[in-house]
Short mmCIF file of C-alpha atoms in Angstrom, two decimals:
data_model
loop_
_atom_site.label_atom_id
_atom_site.label_comp_id
_atom_site.label_asym_id
_atom_site.label_seq_id
_atom_site.Cartn_x
_atom_site.Cartn_y
_atom_site.Cartn_z
CA MET A 247 0.02 0.00 -0.06
CA THR A 248 1.15 3.54 -0.73
CA THR A 249 -0.08 6.80 0.89
CA ALA A 250 0.05 10.02 -0.81
CA ASP A 251 0.16 13.39 0.99
CA TYR A 252 0.63 16.79 -0.52
CA THR A 253 2.65 19.38 1.51
CA PHE A 254 4.59 22.66 0.97
CA ALA A 255 8.00 21.24 1.31
CA ASN A 256 9.45 17.68 1.69
CA ASP A 257 11.52 18.57 4.71
CA SER A 258 8.55 20.20 6.67
CA SER A 259 7.10 18.91 9.87
CA GLU A 260 4.02 18.12 8.00
CA SER A 261 5.95 15.88 5.72
CA GLN A 262 7.79 14.14 8.40
CA LEU A 263 4.36 13.39 10.12
CA SER A 264 2.87 12.09 7.03
CA ILE A 265 5.82 9.71 6.48
CA ALA A 266 5.79 8.58 10.09
CA GLU A 267 1.98 7.89 9.81
CA ALA A 268 2.34 5.89 6.63
CA CYS A 269 5.18 3.80 8.21
CA SER A 270 3.16 3.23 11.26
CA VAL A 271 0.52 1.29 9.19
CA GLY A 272 3.03 -0.47 7.03
CA ALA A 273 2.47 1.75 3.89
CA ILE A 274 5.08 3.23 1.55
CA PRO A 275 5.12 7.14 2.04
CA PHE A 276 4.83 9.42 -0.92
CA VAL A 277 4.99 13.14 -0.33
CA SER A 278 4.98 15.94 -2.96
CA ASP A 279 3.16 19.14 -3.84
CA ILE A 280 -0.45 18.97 -5.16
CA TYR A 281 0.78 19.47 -8.79
CA LEU A 282 3.45 16.79 -8.59
CA THR A 283 6.14 19.16 -9.58
CA ARG A 284 8.47 18.31 -6.63
CA LEU A 285 9.48 14.56 -6.72
CA SER A 286 12.12 13.20 -4.49
CA SER A 287 15.24 11.78 -6.05
CA ALA A 288 14.99 8.72 -3.79
CA PRO A 289 11.93 7.17 -2.25
CA PHE A 290 11.06 7.96 1.40
CA GLU A 291 12.18 5.19 3.69
CA CYS A 292 10.65 4.00 6.99
CA GLN A 293 13.05 4.28 9.76
#
């Protein structure tokens, strides 16, 4: 399962919370802006 959340910046506290919540339920996190113009060079990983 993958989750998708849209935030202002990948390094924001909202993005970190989104990643943590996705990981807590075993999902693969995905965070970008609503227009998908900001894609990370590497996938987010659960710690």
